[in-house]
Amino acid sequence: MRLVVFVSRRLALLAPVLIGVSIATFVLIRVLPGDPVLLIVPETATAQDIADTRERYGLDRPLVVQYLDYVAGIFRGDFGSSITTNRPIATDLAQRLPLTLELVVLALAIALVLAITGGLYAARHVGRWPDHVTRIGALIGNSLPEFWLGLVFILVLFQGLGIAPPPTGRIGTGFDVVRVTGFISIDAALSGNPAAFLSALHHLMLPVMTLALVITAPMLRSVRASAIETRDGDSFRCAEAHGLADRVLSRAYLVRQTLIRLPTLAAIIFGNLLGGSVLIEFVFSWQGLGQWALRGLLLRDYPVIQAFVLVTATAYVLVFLLADILQAALDPRVKV
Amino acid sequence: MTPLLDIADLSVAIDGADGTVRALEKVALRVDAGEVVGLVGESGGGKSMIARTIVRLLPERSRVTGSVTLDGRDVLGLRDDDLRDHRGGGAALCFQAPRASLNPTRTVGRQVVDRLLAHDQATPEDARQRTVGLFTEVGLRDPDRQFDRFPHELSGGMCQRVMIALALACRPRLFIADEPTTGLDVTLTGEILKLIAAQAVPGERGVLIISHDLAAIARVCDRIAVLESGRMVETGPTVQVLGAPSHPYTRKLIAAVPDIARVREAMASPATANGDPVLSVSNLDVVYRARFGRHGLRAISDVSFNLHAGETLAIVGESGSGKSTLSRAIMGLLRPTAGRIVFEGTDLAHLARRDIRDLRKRMQMVFQDPIDALNPRMSVEQIVSDPLRLVKMPAHERRPRIEAALSEVGLEPKFLGRHRHELSGGQAQRVGIARALVLDPAMVVLDEPTSALDVTIQAQILDLIRQLTRRRDRAYIMVSHDLATVRALCDRVIVIADGRIAEQGETESLFTRPSSPVTEALLAAAPRLSPEALSMKKDAHVP
């Protein structure tokens, strides 16, 4: 019951956040230099042509009217259309958001597993070689640029060993997957086509691996540090001094306290990945959100940028809500 | 009879970055079943090191020589399952700082059950019942309800009782309590020590109490062992060690204990109401407001008193009685719900925040934990000059004021460039006092100024405060639960209980003829080293 109240209060917070974010984006991108109209009209266009185009997109109206019109559209599920491609934003979002989410969620899940096991392992052997190997490994993954790491993986695992599929998108050619959820691997599984499902997973392999390696290091370091802190702390020492069995010691007196801080860190990383996966998307020809948003930004495609910021902001709020609930579940001192 | 615990020739050396530290040197200690042994000495002397050696929890880089035998078993040679069995089942250690030593993510009941199951003291089915039984034994009220609570939901005293229950759940042969009374008020200290001493059972279990507070534990110990810088300097029956100490260090420890029978010396002229009071509190109420219209917590109700220049007033009471709330209100850190706090003619209750800040130059505070109260990044000079900077005194005028303040607290100018980590606890507290004095305030509030310090250092700081209070142009308020100190230093005493004044009056009349049961209880609980007090303990303890 308390959880329901907590969640509804936080969701109610979503409204002011989105209103604030949308106004700020709306105004800021129009203040930035660069005019989308000049980018789409032909070079021979006269001043009259430009004015006409501007009018066609409604960009000649006062800012307030444009904003209210935009908000009214959102309530009808209409995010407007891209200025440069004329495609409805909603269609693009429905196609691209699942692609990026699949990538990011899987990468984060794998990174979490790596970080927790690696961090606990390193902490157990602190100062000895397993610790150094784990930490240096994570550090290397963290310090290499992700696009370069991605290219190396392609070179070695696709071209060299032939284990990985070519970096040509989301799924192999020739599969006919009926679109249900937009998440290709789920849709392939739903369509009862095992070959398509495997191909979808196979294509996830390299980009997910690259992304996971890049984000593991900060989480691993955090887990290792708090595991050491907990193990050297009085509550663990006390349990140890009272002769508790190793299994109880590590499960009830070490791991849980160690993981208390992880959800917040993971949420921050998730938020960064939503827009930050763009380089990986380029390398693997992944038609995801990042590429779309970057292109929108470069061409000053106002509706694209606005929709992207709204989606990211919503995701941020939701993910932090989830992180807070997880943290409260781990730490009884935190009240939801 | 072979002793339960026999430590012989124990030396511990710890290799660190700055060379090897010899923590213990040829230490010998013996505890019999049924016996309560007190291990005393100042912090850093190696007391906890002995406890950690017994449960084999020494730092990795330590080299141990000598022998530790418990119940005939060679403790230093134990491995794996035998070691696990020895930890808890052989010797169970009650950690100091119980709240920090409990697992914050697990209910206290589950933590006891973990111990019961580890030492086969219960089946999972009856573990809960056994735990509730232990909670009852250690005096937790409402034991069934406490089972499902987390450490952060319990008070400090309750955490200490849970910690004792944890150790008892292992059913140890030797029960070790490390500084079990730190942070507890006098009444609670007495109860907890009695509870711990009661665990000694002839033929079954011995008790080792480690403490820097000789006066507190002397009441319950059969024998006392005195440790100085890793060496055992004296061991013997309590009455002998206290009555006829043979080693100078023991004599120093005993002399440092503030004696409650000691009357305040040389009171030139008992400060009486001459002129207007510096501080006048009338009908003060402080209510902590709760959220959503629930009933607030009434922390202070209807408190009135006056304080004159030259006077030293003590505010005493148990923890939770409202002492801290009252001192915070006086300092203008808390807004009173009702009543007046008039300081030098101005009512704090109706002042704007920035005006209170101006007034605060005239009232200063000395904090309980001297180390915590100093900024680690600032030198002594910066710390003491901070108040001067806030009143915008030009930089070149500050230096003489700072040096004057330091000399007032007995520190030489060479301390100016030092930082917090280069100061001892006593020196840090002197710096804290100098910071309070540098603006030459009309009133200084001392919040338990000695309770975080070792006994010998306590005595020095109290001497300093005694000298300061001789100056007749400044008023002091001392918040304390240490009645001996209060008697030695203060003109008048206010006893607070449940947020109300239980009694107030001249120190001597209050000590000799207490009129309130609260005062009587506090006086009775105060530790003392007099022969009568010790003989009382002996009568109570002989089976």
Coordinates of N, CA, C and O in Angstrom, one line a residue, chain B residues 5 30 33 53 97-98 104 114 161 209 214 243 266 291 294-295 301 323 375 383 401 431 433 435-436 444 487:
Chain B
L5 N 40.4 -18.6 30.8 CA 41.3 -17.9 29.8 C 42.6 -17.7 30.4 O 42.8 -17.2 31.5
R30 N 44.5 -13.5 33.1 CA 43.8 -14.8 33.4 C 42.4 -14.4 33.8 O 42.1 -13.4 34.5
A33 N 36.3 -19.0 35.3 CA 34.8 -19.1 35.2 C 34.2 -18.5 36.4 O 34.7 -18.7 37.6
T53 N 42.7 -10.3 19.7 CA 43.5 -11.5 19.7 C 42.8 -12.7 20.1 O 42.9 -13.8 19.6
A97 N 30.4 0.5 20.3 CA 29.5 1.2 19.3 C 28.5 0.2 18.7 O 28.6 -0.2 17.6
P98 N 27.6 -0.3 19.6 CA 26.7 -1.4 19.2 C 25.9 -1.1 17.9 O 25.7 -2.0 17.1
P104 N 22.7 -3.2 9.5 CA 21.5 -2.3 9.3 C 20.4 -2.9 8.4 O 19.3 -2.4 8.4
D114 N 20.6 -15.9 13.6 CA 21.9 -16.3 12.8 C 22.9 -16.9 13.8 O 23.5 -17.9 13.5
R161 N 21.7 -3.6 24.4 CA 21.1 -4.8 24.9 C 21.1 -5.9 23.8 O 21.3 -7.1 24.1
I209 N 35.6 -7.3 31.0 CA 35.1 -6.0 30.5 C 36.2 -5.1 30.2 O 37.1 -4.9 31.1
L214 N 37.4 3.6 34.5 CA 37.7 2.8 35.7 C 36.6 2.9 36.7 O 36.2 1.9 37.3
G243 N 42.5 0.4 46.3 CA 42.8 0.8 47.6 C 44.3 1.0 47.8 O 44.7 2.0 48.4
A266 N 37.1 26.7 46.8 CA 37.3 28.2 46.8 C 36.3 28.9 45.9 O 36.6 29.5 44.9
R291 N 4.8 15.6 11.0 CA 4.1 15.9 9.7 C 2.7 15.4 9.7 O 2.3 14.6 10.5
R294 N 0.0 15.1 12.9 CA 0.0 14.2 14.1 C 0.6 15.0 15.3 O 1.2 16.1 15.1
H295 N 0.4 14.4 16.4 CA 0.9 15.1 17.6 C 2.4 15.2 17.6 O 3.1 14.3 17.4
S301 N 9.1 21.4 28.2 CA 7.9 22.1 28.6 C 8.1 23.0 29.9 O 8.7 22.5 30.9
K323 N 18.1 17.8 27.4 CA 19.3 18.6 27.6 C 19.7 19.3 26.3 O 19.9 20.5 26.3
N375 N 37.4 21.5 11.7 CA 37.5 21.2 10.2 C 38.9 20.7 9.9 O 39.9 21.3 10.2
I383 N 41.1 28.0 12.3 CA 39.9 27.6 13.1 C 39.6 28.6 14.1 O 38.4 29.1 14.3
R401 N 44.7 38.5 19.0 CA 43.5 37.9 19.7 C 43.6 36.4 19.7 O 43.3 35.7 20.7
V431 N 41.6 23.7 21.6 CA 41.4 24.5 20.4 C 39.9 24.9 20.3 O 39.5 26.0 20.0
I433 N 37.8 25.2 22.7 CA 37.4 26.2 23.7 C 38.0 27.5 23.3 O 37.3 28.6 23.4
R435 N 38.4 28.7 20.3 CA 37.5 29.2 19.3 C 36.3 29.9 19.9 O 35.8 30.9 19.5
A436 N 35.8 29.3 21.0 CA 34.6 29.8 21.7 C 35.0 31.1 22.4 O 34.1 32.0 22.6
V444 N 29.1 31.1 27.5 CA 29.6 29.9 26.7 C 28.8 28.7 27.2 O 28.7 28.4 28.4
R487 N 29.6 18.8 40.2 CA 29.8 19.2 41.6 C 31.1 20.0 41.8 O 31.1 21.0 42.5

